[in-house]
Amino acid sequence: MVLHGSPVGLHRVLAPAGVLPQAAERLDTRADLWPDETRVRVQRLNLDAASFRQLEHDHDHDGDRIRAAVLDIVARRGKMQNPVTGSGGMLVGRVEAVGPQSPLGLRVGDRVATLVSLTLTPLVIEDGLARWDGRSEQVPTDGYAVLFGRSGAAVLPDDLPVALSLAVLDVCGAPALTARVVEQHGSAEGPVVAVVGGAGKSGSLSLAAAKVAGARRTIGVVPHQAEADLLAAAGVADAVVVADARDPVALCEAVATAGGPADVTVVCVDVPGCEGGAILATAGGGTVVFFSMATSFPAAALGAEGLAADVTMLVGNGFVPGHADLALGLLRGHPGVRWLIERRLGSAAPGAATMAP
Amino acid sequence: MVLHGSPVGLHRVLAPAGVLPQAAERLDTRADLWPDETRVRVQRLNLDAASFRQLEHDHDHDGDRIRAAVLDIVARRGKMQNPVTGSGGMLVGRVEAVGPQSPLGLRVGDRVATLVSLTLTPLVIEDGLARWDGRSEQVPTDGYAVLFGRSGAAVLPDDLPVALSLAVLDVCGAPALTARVVEQHGSAEGPVVAVVGGAGKSGSLSLAAAKVAGARRTIGVVPHQAEADLLAAAGVADAVVVADARDPVALCEAVATAGGPADVTVVCVDVPGCEGGAILATAGGGTVVFFSMATSFPAAALGAEGLAADVTMLVGNGFVPGHADLALGLLRGHPGVRWLIERRLGSAAPGAATMAP
């Protein structure tokens, strides 16, 4: 055994040589750990939605065939990475072994969710997926996975439903980076922060994070009145406005009427074409944080140049130290955020059309 | 006439209503100026390379047909924006009228190049392109163009050949943003800066800008030994290393052997797949600036998350106040940069295989 593993898992790459685990065709899944690794007894896989849809489509919604396909991928690649979509998902399990040099701070017995993708996580399934009918992204299983020195994992809290914690952990980079940008803004009275897609999971958490971090005013932008009513009822934003984020002039004007331009604009909606509006809604010297995977790099770069807009544009990085704890803390401290996210999970209390006081 | 124009030119959009000039089908090209506008007598258009290639291909390299196509586009749209590629280019001309409220600081008679794209610049061609044979991206012409309050234009310096100035102005956002990031780094001894594609136009300017802004050490990364020899001869970087930027491990190791990891990594090569390597080559807490239009937003975002890398990732904005003067000043002050760029223009002194002492 090589005594010094790579913190990003290069020592587990079997083929092709020299690539990162995410780009690898096949990973080494041996149960023995390198000194900085951690082994997790897997209880559930949460497949990425795009991956599961592709499997359903390819296998005519036949659960047995979908199950066989997932088993085949994991056996062949040593990780759950859909070869068509390239995506993976996350997992829930219990820590069963911790290498002596692991920097992750986990203890044997901790119940954890991974914060890095299944696409780079060595995985062995030991129960043939016998308890899964192949009809849902939620895959109960028994097996093990290996976390590298630089992998991320969060201990699941006891005081929150697992589904709620997972929903929050899935987007926890957004509020953390928003908080950092607001804290670094440097003005005494704090920045004006606009969050496009403010009623969603990452959006509502980012609004709450911005306020806690010192924003002078937070503006939630939503696409229609029904969402505006929800966001207003949740009490998460100082102001709520309706605008089509793909319409630059409309977005800019909506933010302006609510107290803009924004010093910080956070884009949390997964629709293409929001770059120009976000740039236009942001004051000179301000910052735009793009969290949407639908963001076009050239549209952002050329859009700012075409508007001669001196704005700093950040690629939303899903990893910020402490992001999981920050997001779970925001959920606990902001009943409005919890209410919005539980509604999306379909787990709001029956009849809870309006938020409880 | 509307007295209050929009600084980004919304008042010149004829169709469709409400979009930004870059997204418009047709612009208003009237010669009368709104108070914050500037009119330029156009002497030459520099068509975007991708646009010109498309026109050549579509019209069988027939100069007459290509000329007719450009005339048709400009007459129909009121701007030179290739409907297939979506791209434009830039122009050179002389200022002939300045609105009383123009913030651009230009004077009648100034010879200027536009720093915003032709895709958003109202343009009228008055000579039928009679002096252009349709066989080159360089289009001599006579006509006029309108700059908005927030358009960018640079006065062409008298002491430099026009082609050299244009080559530098084309990429002047990169050194300006690099300098800003280095200045903001905050460490007393200055950051280590790696520039991927260090021997190119934007790369060599960014290396020089980093050093002037206070970098402790600059590392130029190039794809093969011939470029390494050139960059070393130019004396623009403290260290020069060879690595394939698409190979994350190779890039990371090359930067490490040259004094890395980098606190700031600047990506200036227009090839896809450099995101992972740039992230891996950057120290925790550092910054990656992506200037390549081949950058994939999801690859950057998911790459950093997968590596649990706490790096700030910037979308390279082509507009930074003062960027044109900064880049031209770097060219004048760094003979090595000038030598590298002139080589690319094919205008280096005959026999200048090595740089003059």
XYZ file of C-alpha atoms in Angstrom:
714
model
C 0.000 0.000 0.000
C 1.189 3.500 -0.803
C 1.498 5.295 2.493
C 1.006 8.781 1.167
C -2.298 9.130 -0.627
C -3.333 12.232 -2.498
C -5.850 14.419 -0.657
C -7.906 14.634 -3.858
C -7.813 10.874 -4.426
C -5.377 10.548 -7.330
C -4.101 7.296 -5.796
C -7.555 5.741 -6.334
C -7.667 6.435 -10.078
C -7.226 3.200 -12.056
C -7.950 4.501 -15.570
C -7.120 6.578 -17.424
C -3.852 7.391 -15.693
C -3.295 10.878 -14.354
C -6.826 12.272 -14.374
C -8.781 13.475 -11.364
C -11.228 10.996 -9.785
C -14.218 12.862 -11.261
C -12.828 12.404 -14.779
C -11.776 8.807 -14.195
C -13.350 5.871 -15.969
C -12.638 3.563 -13.042
C -11.692 3.970 -9.381
C -9.955 1.626 -6.934
C -12.584 0.618 -4.349
C -10.447 -1.402 -1.943
C -11.799 -1.243 1.609
C -8.348 -0.707 3.162
C -7.844 2.981 3.785
C -4.942 5.272 2.978
C -4.006 7.205 6.142
C -6.073 10.318 5.342
C -9.201 8.507 4.140
C -12.541 7.741 5.795
C -14.847 4.777 5.094
C -18.609 5.183 5.299
C -21.201 2.396 5.588
C -23.709 3.549 2.968
C -27.413 3.539 3.833
C -28.865 5.502 0.943
C -27.846 6.959 -2.389
C -29.605 10.057 -3.673
C -29.182 9.894 -7.434
C -28.866 13.144 -9.322
C -32.233 14.001 -10.897
C -30.853 14.359 -14.424
C -29.110 10.992 -14.135
C -32.225 9.203 -12.861
C -34.392 10.679 -15.617
C -31.913 9.456 -18.217
C -31.924 5.947 -16.735
C -35.733 5.892 -16.624
C -35.941 6.990 -20.227
C -33.279 4.565 -21.444
C -34.877 1.612 -19.695
C -38.562 2.314 -20.354
C -39.282 3.041 -16.684
C -38.632 -0.641 -15.949
C -37.439 -0.734 -12.328
C -35.604 -4.043 -12.672
C -33.644 -2.836 -15.668
C -32.861 0.502 -13.973
C -31.609 -1.367 -10.891
C -29.450 -3.608 -13.053
C -28.054 -0.554 -14.850
C -27.046 1.157 -11.593
C -25.450 -2.042 -10.300
C -23.543 -2.389 -13.550
C -22.278 1.216 -13.504
C -21.062 0.978 -9.906
C -19.426 -2.436 -10.438
C -17.726 -1.326 -13.626
C -16.623 2.188 -12.641
C -16.188 1.867 -8.890
C -18.400 4.952 -8.480
C -21.951 5.995 -9.367
C -21.416 8.275 -12.338
C -23.965 8.046 -15.116
C -21.864 7.723 -18.294
C -24.441 9.670 -20.334
C -25.202 12.636 -18.070
C -21.840 12.589 -16.307
C -23.631 13.298 -13.034
C -23.847 11.384 -9.786
C -25.623 12.442 -6.625
C -24.837 12.187 -2.929
C -25.027 9.532 -0.224
C -26.096 9.108 3.386
C -24.392 6.673 5.707
C -22.540 6.072 8.958
C -18.798 6.450 9.433
C -17.221 3.013 10.000
C -13.483 3.738 9.848
C -11.342 6.870 10.058
C -7.706 6.932 8.918
C -5.224 8.318 11.451
C -4.421 11.321 9.266
C -7.959 12.183 8.131
C -8.521 15.941 8.341
C -12.324 15.700 8.041
C -13.015 15.626 11.785
C -15.465 12.709 11.581
C -15.835 9.997 14.235
C -16.847 6.352 13.864
C -20.625 6.182 14.234
C -21.343 9.690 12.889
C -24.295 9.777 10.508
C -23.144 11.794 7.506
C -24.123 13.066 4.088
C -21.422 13.584 1.467
C -20.913 17.112 0.186
C -18.832 15.990 -2.771
C -20.395 14.238 -5.697
C -20.792 10.484 -6.133
C -18.961 11.033 -9.422
C -15.648 11.026 -7.558
C -16.455 8.794 -4.564
C -15.236 5.148 -4.545
C -18.337 3.016 -3.924
C -19.131 -0.680 -3.464
C -22.720 -1.963 -3.305
C -23.010 -5.156 -1.219
C -26.733 -5.939 -1.183
C -27.489 -6.061 -4.899
C -29.866 -3.100 -4.304
C -32.402 -5.709 -3.098
C -34.461 -3.115 -1.202
C -34.770 -0.677 -4.143
C -37.542 -0.976 -6.705
C -35.709 1.185 -9.248
C -38.583 3.699 -9.303
C -37.168 6.572 -7.263
C -33.977 8.622 -6.993
C -33.801 7.557 -3.337
C -31.883 4.273 -3.267
C -31.789 2.338 0.029
C -28.742 0.100 0.035
C -25.925 -1.460 2.031
C -22.321 -1.042 1.012
C -19.381 1.240 1.582
C -17.842 4.400 0.191
C -14.461 6.061 0.682
C -13.907 9.752 1.387
C -10.550 11.354 0.553
C -8.662 13.832 2.680
C -10.216 16.718 0.791
C -13.697 15.236 0.336
C -16.498 17.002 2.130
C -19.043 15.405 4.434
C -21.471 16.837 6.948
C -22.738 15.201 10.112
C -26.533 15.042 9.881
C -28.105 16.872 12.792
C -30.450 15.055 15.178
C -32.956 17.899 15.403
C -33.948 18.043 11.725
C -35.634 15.554 9.382
C -33.050 13.891 7.138
C -34.811 14.992 3.939
C -34.784 18.606 5.106
C -31.096 18.470 6.026
C -30.212 16.949 2.667
C -32.178 19.613 0.801
C -30.239 22.312 2.640
C -26.836 20.623 2.357
C -27.366 20.258 -1.380
C -27.192 24.053 -1.831
C -25.174 25.114 1.203
C -22.411 26.724 -0.848
C -24.713 29.559 -1.951
C -25.493 31.118 1.443
C -21.882 30.660 2.557
C -20.394 32.465 -0.420
C -23.099 35.147 -0.242
C -22.220 35.758 3.407
C -18.529 36.015 2.576
C -19.107 38.515 -0.233
C -21.365 40.646 1.985
C -18.821 40.607 4.820
C -16.022 41.601 2.454
C -18.022 44.466 0.963
C -16.383 46.945 3.227
C -18.996 49.708 3.450
C -19.948 50.724 6.979
C -23.692 50.534 6.416
C -23.555 47.222 4.522
C -24.459 46.457 0.911
C -27.824 46.221 -0.811
C -28.201 42.563 -1.829
C -30.572 41.318 -4.544
C -31.228 37.586 -4.851
C -32.706 36.481 -8.165
C -34.823 33.432 -7.437
C -35.257 34.468 -3.814
C -38.052 32.026 -2.978
C -36.106 28.882 -3.866
C -33.878 26.745 -1.651
C -30.555 28.431 -2.368
C -32.256 31.801 -2.858
C -34.056 31.959 0.477
C -30.969 30.708 2.324
C -28.858 33.338 0.544
C -31.289 36.115 1.504
C -31.106 35.061 5.141
C -27.310 34.722 4.961
C -26.943 38.191 3.445
C -28.956 39.798 6.239
C -27.058 37.997 8.991
C -23.763 38.964 7.351
C -24.663 42.649 7.443
C -26.626 43.548 4.318
C -28.295 46.942 4.637
C -31.247 45.796 2.551
C -32.181 42.492 0.912
C -34.324 42.279 -2.205
C -35.865 39.004 -3.331
C -36.678 38.774 -7.037
C -39.236 36.175 -8.113
C -40.864 35.367 -11.478
C -44.546 35.790 -10.599
C -46.970 37.074 -8.010
C -47.696 33.712 -6.364
C -44.030 33.321 -5.452
C -43.895 36.951 -4.371
C -46.743 36.303 -1.941
C -44.960 33.248 -0.559
C -41.651 35.044 -0.121
C -43.353 38.038 1.479
C -45.251 35.749 3.869
C -41.999 34.017 4.801
C -40.519 37.347 5.862
C -37.066 36.457 4.578
C -36.431 39.549 2.417
C -36.716 43.276 3.165
C -38.387 43.744 -0.219
C -39.933 41.403 -2.764
C -40.305 42.229 -6.453
C -41.626 40.392 -9.500
C -39.523 40.362 -12.683
C -38.543 38.068 -15.524
C -34.816 37.579 -14.877
C -34.207 37.030 -18.589
C -35.390 40.594 -19.337
C -32.432 42.839 -18.421
C -34.355 46.104 -18.367
C -37.254 44.665 -16.361
C -34.906 43.077 -13.827
C -32.842 46.237 -13.475
C -35.932 48.410 -13.017
C -37.529 46.031 -10.525
C -34.400 46.023 -8.377
C -34.153 49.825 -8.679
C -37.722 50.356 -7.456
C -37.018 48.138 -4.445
C -34.009 50.143 -3.290
C -31.380 49.138 -5.838
C -29.113 49.109 -7.702
C -27.703 46.174 -5.809
C -24.167 46.188 -4.491
C -24.321 42.394 -4.561
C -26.554 40.393 -6.914
C -26.894 36.645 -6.389
C -28.334 34.586 -9.251
C -30.068 31.432 -8.008
C -32.461 30.597 -10.857
C -31.650 27.730 -13.195
C -32.797 29.385 -16.423
C -30.453 30.568 -19.169
C -30.134 34.232 -20.118
C -30.014 35.963 -16.748
C -26.464 37.322 -17.112
C -27.262 40.713 -18.679
C -30.000 41.572 -16.224
C -27.892 40.629 -13.234
C -25.032 42.819 -14.476
C -27.345 45.735 -15.267
C -29.041 45.519 -11.854
C -25.682 45.792 -10.078
C -24.015 49.068 -9.125
C -20.574 49.941 -10.492
C -17.940 48.381 -8.261
C -20.455 45.752 -7.142
C -20.399 41.972 -7.339
C -22.521 39.399 -9.153
C -22.442 35.820 -7.847
C -23.657 33.246 -10.345
C -24.939 30.058 -8.712
C -27.077 28.877 -11.605
C -25.586 25.990 -13.576
C -27.376 27.524 -16.571
C -24.945 30.452 -16.491
C -23.097 31.017 -19.765
C -19.482 32.038 -19.252
C -19.241 33.989 -22.542
C -22.602 35.698 -21.962
C -21.406 36.962 -18.584
C -17.969 38.053 -19.809
C -19.156 39.717 -23.003
C -22.253 41.140 -21.339
C -20.240 43.055 -18.770
C -17.827 44.273 -21.420
C -20.670 45.416 -23.667
C -22.237 47.365 -20.811
C -18.842 48.761 -19.765
C -19.858 47.481 -16.341
C -17.164 47.443 -13.677
C -18.610 44.542 -11.713
C -16.821 41.602 -10.153
C -18.379 38.344 -11.372
C -17.930 35.197 -9.311
C -18.417 31.597 -10.357
C -20.463 30.206 -7.478
C -18.181 27.683 -5.800
C -20.135 24.996 -3.963
C -17.365 24.659 -1.405
C -16.752 27.239 1.303
C -15.319 26.095 4.649
C -18.090 25.855 7.237
C -20.837 25.998 4.629
C -22.855 23.064 5.954
C -23.040 24.344 9.520
C -23.843 27.853 8.336
C -26.741 26.681 6.163
C -28.206 24.395 8.838
C -27.919 27.243 11.339
C -29.778 29.593 9.004
C -32.528 27.006 8.631
C -32.909 26.734 12.397
C -32.836 30.482 12.954
C -35.212 31.473 10.143
C -38.634 29.818 10.318
C -39.529 31.534 7.034
C -36.682 29.815 5.209
C -37.645 26.463 6.708
C -41.263 26.982 5.725
C -40.314 27.764 2.106
C -38.035 24.735 1.809
C -40.494 22.362 3.491
C -43.185 23.504 1.060
C -40.887 22.473 -1.803
C -40.323 19.107 -0.180
C -44.091 18.701 0.081
C -43.773 18.225 3.809
C -45.380 21.415 5.070
C -48.047 20.827 7.677
C -51.454 20.031 6.130
C -53.378 23.188 5.415
C -50.325 25.371 5.871
C -51.177 27.632 2.969
C -49.947 30.548 4.991
C -47.042 30.518 7.327
C -47.785 29.956 10.987
C -47.130 33.083 13.039
C -35.971 63.748 -29.582
C -35.891 62.146 -26.184
C -33.655 64.328 -24.046
C -32.587 61.662 -21.612
C -30.934 58.777 -23.351
C -29.948 55.599 -21.578
C -26.228 55.255 -20.881
C -26.363 51.715 -22.244
C -28.230 52.763 -25.393
C -31.729 51.449 -24.730
C -33.146 54.522 -26.527
C -31.495 53.318 -29.761
C -33.164 49.891 -29.745
C -35.853 49.697 -32.452
C -36.702 45.979 -32.257
C -37.485 43.970 -30.328
C -38.644 46.388 -27.652
C -36.963 46.341 -24.267
C -33.811 44.371 -25.029
C -30.243 45.609 -24.697
C -28.553 46.916 -27.867
C -26.408 43.777 -28.146
C -29.521 41.581 -28.238
C -31.428 43.920 -30.579
C -32.395 42.967 -34.095
C -32.238 46.598 -35.230
C -30.784 49.842 -33.877
C -31.656 53.486 -34.554
C -28.704 54.976 -36.461
C -29.787 58.631 -36.646
C -26.794 60.976 -36.773
C -28.304 63.414 -34.260
C -26.888 62.678 -30.844
C -28.554 62.250 -27.491
C -26.758 64.479 -24.946
C -24.437 61.770 -23.588
C -23.492 60.257 -26.953
C -20.419 60.591 -29.174
C -20.263 60.257 -32.975
C -17.212 58.780 -34.652
C -16.242 59.089 -38.327
C -15.362 55.471 -39.095
C -12.147 54.711 -40.996
C -11.865 50.984 -40.550
C -13.843 48.049 -39.223
C -12.002 45.068 -37.783
C -14.422 42.175 -38.207
C -14.394 39.452 -35.599
C -12.420 36.478 -36.928
C -15.213 33.963 -36.362
C -17.685 36.233 -38.168
C -15.411 36.735 -41.156
C -14.715 33.014 -41.474
C -18.450 32.312 -41.485
C -19.041 34.932 -44.197
C -16.186 33.535 -46.301
C -17.539 30.019 -45.977
C -21.130 31.016 -46.705
C -20.173 33.000 -49.797
C -17.526 30.708 -51.294
C -14.703 33.175 -50.589
C -16.247 35.503 -53.206
C -15.206 39.017 -52.157
C -18.067 40.743 -53.948
C -20.653 38.566 -52.269
C -18.987 38.968 -48.865
C -18.974 42.759 -49.306
C -22.646 42.701 -50.291
C -23.440 40.580 -47.236
C -21.747 43.007 -44.821
C -23.484 45.976 -46.439
C -26.796 44.174 -46.133
C -26.276 43.308 -42.459
C -25.322 46.862 -41.511
C -28.168 48.420 -43.529
C -30.720 46.004 -42.120
C -29.611 45.890 -38.474
C -28.014 49.300 -37.998
C -24.944 47.547 -36.597
C -22.380 44.981 -37.764
C -23.493 41.841 -35.996
C -23.195 38.605 -37.936
C -26.611 36.932 -37.499
C -25.054 33.451 -37.542
C -22.082 33.859 -35.205
C -23.616 36.682 -33.187
C -20.231 38.400 -33.128
C -19.071 41.770 -34.394
C -15.622 43.261 -34.045
C -14.286 46.729 -33.322
C -13.726 49.942 -35.280
C -11.147 52.683 -35.717
C -12.129 56.249 -36.504
C -11.956 59.904 -35.565
C -14.330 61.648 -33.155
C -16.545 64.097 -35.066
C -19.115 65.180 -32.465
C -19.357 64.946 -28.681
C -22.631 65.405 -26.794
C -22.536 67.953 -23.959
C -23.124 65.270 -21.338
C -20.786 62.589 -22.688
C -18.759 61.067 -19.858
C -16.211 59.423 -22.179
C -13.690 62.288 -22.092
C -13.155 62.283 -25.880
C -12.535 65.405 -27.987
C -13.403 66.122 -31.596
C -10.475 64.979 -33.743
C -9.291 62.216 -31.393
C -8.366 59.025 -33.243
C -10.046 56.214 -31.358
C -10.668 52.479 -31.282
C -13.861 51.181 -29.724
C -13.547 48.923 -26.702
C -17.147 47.747 -26.903
C -18.270 45.391 -29.600
C -19.703 46.355 -32.986
C -22.622 44.126 -31.975
C -24.061 47.004 -29.933
C -22.732 50.046 -31.820
C -25.064 51.986 -34.172
C -23.280 52.102 -37.538
C -23.905 53.628 -40.977
C -21.665 52.819 -43.964
C -21.590 55.694 -46.477
C -19.125 54.560 -49.143
C -20.628 51.228 -50.160
C -17.367 49.627 -48.916
C -15.888 50.624 -52.281
C -12.311 50.363 -50.998
C -12.700 46.844 -49.557
C -12.175 43.736 -51.639
C -14.039 41.494 -49.211
C -10.957 39.324 -48.700
C -9.750 40.445 -45.270
C -11.149 41.134 -41.817
C -9.704 44.647 -42.086
C -12.404 46.758 -43.759
C -11.443 50.300 -44.876
C -14.587 52.399 -45.067
C -16.199 55.789 -44.565
C -19.258 56.217 -42.407
C -20.221 56.953 -38.834
C -20.861 55.168 -35.572
C -22.430 56.257 -32.292
C -21.016 55.603 -28.841
C -23.304 55.617 -25.809
C -22.572 57.151 -22.435
C -21.295 53.835 -21.146
C -19.562 52.658 -24.314
C -15.811 52.355 -24.139
C -13.314 53.871 -26.542
C -9.579 54.434 -26.332
C -7.582 57.204 -27.958
C -4.957 55.571 -30.177
C -1.480 56.660 -29.119
C 0.822 58.435 -31.582
C 3.913 56.509 -30.539
C 2.720 53.002 -31.445
C 1.726 51.363 -34.739
C -2.066 51.156 -35.004
C -2.037 47.367 -35.474
C -0.004 46.941 -32.291
C -2.286 49.233 -30.296
C -5.363 47.363 -31.524
C -3.844 43.996 -30.620
C -3.223 45.256 -27.100
C -6.577 47.020 -26.689
C -8.337 43.831 -27.773
C -7.199 42.057 -24.588
C -6.646 44.974 -22.216
C -9.167 43.729 -19.661
C -6.923 40.814 -18.679
C -3.896 42.733 -17.355
C -6.166 45.262 -15.647
C -8.158 42.665 -13.732
C -4.990 40.700 -12.940
C -3.435 43.847 -11.475
C -6.532 44.511 -9.388
C -6.617 40.972 -7.990
C -2.909 41.106 -7.141
C -3.302 44.492 -5.422
C -6.255 43.227 -3.408
C -4.431 40.096 -2.305
C -3.447 41.652 0.963
C -0.292 39.762 1.890
C 2.715 41.917 2.684
C 5.134 40.032 0.437
C 2.707 39.811 -2.497
C 1.112 36.735 -4.087
C 2.603 34.060 -6.340
C 0.880 34.477 -9.716
C 0.689 31.770 -12.389
C -0.462 32.705 -15.887
C -1.577 29.800 -18.042
C -0.818 30.751 -21.635
C 1.860 33.187 -20.527
C 3.430 33.723 -23.956
C 0.253 34.975 -25.632
C -1.067 38.532 -25.916
C -3.249 38.584 -22.823
C -0.899 36.199 -20.999
C 2.290 38.212 -21.400
C 0.493 41.453 -20.535
C -0.998 39.775 -17.441
C 2.434 38.545 -16.318
C 3.826 42.060 -16.605
C 0.782 43.536 -14.874
C 1.070 41.085 -11.987
C 4.699 41.973 -11.379
C 4.044 45.721 -11.488
C 1.084 45.278 -9.119
C 3.280 43.582 -6.536
C 3.412 39.857 -7.246
C 6.172 38.135 -5.278
C 6.809 35.678 -8.096
C 5.300 35.220 -11.552
C 5.133 31.858 -13.302
C 4.371 31.585 -17.003
C 2.885 28.258 -18.124
C 3.182 27.361 -21.820
C 2.273 24.224 -23.798
C 5.650 23.322 -25.312
C 9.359 24.023 -25.210
C 9.457 26.417 -28.180
C 7.061 28.784 -26.412
C 8.978 28.325 -23.180
C 12.154 29.471 -24.926
C 10.359 32.522 -26.328
C 8.849 33.505 -22.990
C 12.162 32.995 -21.213
C 13.943 35.125 -23.818
C 11.343 37.863 -23.387
C 12.128 38.058 -19.682
C 8.509 38.689 -18.725
C 8.109 35.937 -16.095
C 10.182 35.007 -13.055
C 9.807 31.349 -14.010
C 8.650 29.514 -17.128
C 7.277 25.964 -17.132
C 5.879 23.626 -19.774
C 2.595 21.814 -19.077
C -0.569 20.733 -20.839
C -3.183 22.945 -19.172
C -5.849 20.283 -19.772
C -3.964 17.826 -17.552
C -4.778 18.870 -13.973
C -2.040 16.893 -12.285
C 0.630 17.976 -14.769
C -0.389 21.642 -14.487
C -0.476 21.517 -10.704
C 2.931 19.834 -10.507
C 4.524 22.202 -13.008
C 3.354 25.235 -11.047
C 4.501 23.610 -7.803
C 8.022 23.001 -9.114
C 8.251 26.654 -10.174
C 7.420 28.039 -6.754
C 3.696 27.358 -6.492
C 0.989 26.705 -5.565
C -0.200 29.974 -6.985
C -2.120 32.467 -4.885
C -3.551 33.818 -8.128
C -3.937 31.748 -11.300
C -4.876 33.511 -14.539
C -6.176 31.359 -17.414
C -5.457 32.936 -20.805
C -5.546 29.944 -23.172
C -8.542 29.432 -25.423
C -8.768 25.666 -25.102
C -11.527 23.826 -23.209
C -10.826 21.742 -20.134
C -8.396 23.913 -18.167
C -10.698 24.477 -15.181
C -9.619 21.555 -12.986
C -5.922 22.179 -13.426
C -6.249 25.874 -12.676
C -8.174 25.105 -9.482
C -5.733 22.401 -8.403
C -2.716 24.659 -9.042
C -4.157 27.366 -6.766
C -3.601 27.538 -3.033
C -6.540 27.430 -0.609
C -7.910 30.944 -0.210
C -6.491 31.899 -3.594
C -8.128 33.220 -6.744
C -8.544 31.870 -10.264
C -9.304 34.383 -13.021
C -10.763 32.813 -16.147
C -10.192 34.908 -19.282
C -10.633 32.117 -21.796
C -13.942 32.180 -23.666
C -13.616 28.383 -23.750
C -14.218 28.275 -20.000
C -17.122 26.068 -18.959
C -19.127 27.528 -16.093
C -20.310 24.112 -14.783
C -16.822 22.601 -15.096
C -15.410 25.415 -12.957
C -18.190 25.329 -10.361
C -18.364 21.545 -10.034
C -14.605 21.166 -10.301
C -13.960 23.353 -7.272
C -16.718 21.616 -5.321
C -15.347 18.183 -6.210
C -11.871 19.171 -5.041
C -13.273 20.848 -1.901
C -11.187 23.798 -3.062
C -11.772 27.099 -1.295
C -10.787 29.286 -4.219
C -12.447 32.445 -5.499
C -13.231 32.062 -9.197
C -13.697 35.189 -11.307
C -15.325 35.526 -14.700
C -12.797 37.651 -16.604
C -14.600 40.932 -17.232
C -13.221 42.730 -20.284
C -14.038 46.088 -18.723
C -12.019 47.580 -15.891
C -11.724 51.367 -15.633
C -8.380 52.507 -16.981
C -7.682 49.194 -18.683
C -6.620 50.643 -22.047
C -4.050 53.049 -20.592
C -2.716 50.373 -18.275
C -2.184 47.875 -21.105
C -0.555 50.416 -23.435
C 1.705 51.518 -20.593
C 2.752 47.905 -19.945
C 3.576 47.518 -23.632
C 5.786 50.620 -23.564
C 7.502 49.640 -20.326
C 8.156 46.008 -21.151
C 10.156 45.423 -24.339
C 9.733 41.686 -23.841
C 5.943 41.948 -23.981
C 6.138 44.107 -27.078
C 8.502 41.658 -28.736
C 6.166 38.711 -28.050
C 3.102 40.543 -29.380
C 4.893 41.894 -32.455
C 6.035 38.359 -33.271
C 2.392 37.293 -33.273
C 1.510 40.178 -35.558
C 4.311 39.060 -37.858
C 5.883 42.480 -37.601
C 9.000 41.703 -35.636
C 12.166 43.053 -37.197
C 13.559 40.718 -39.883
C 15.877 38.163 -38.392
C 14.687 38.881 -34.873
C 14.648 35.224 -33.871
C 15.974 36.230 -30.493
C 15.069 39.328 -28.644
C 17.369 42.301 -28.999
C 19.239 43.021 -25.767
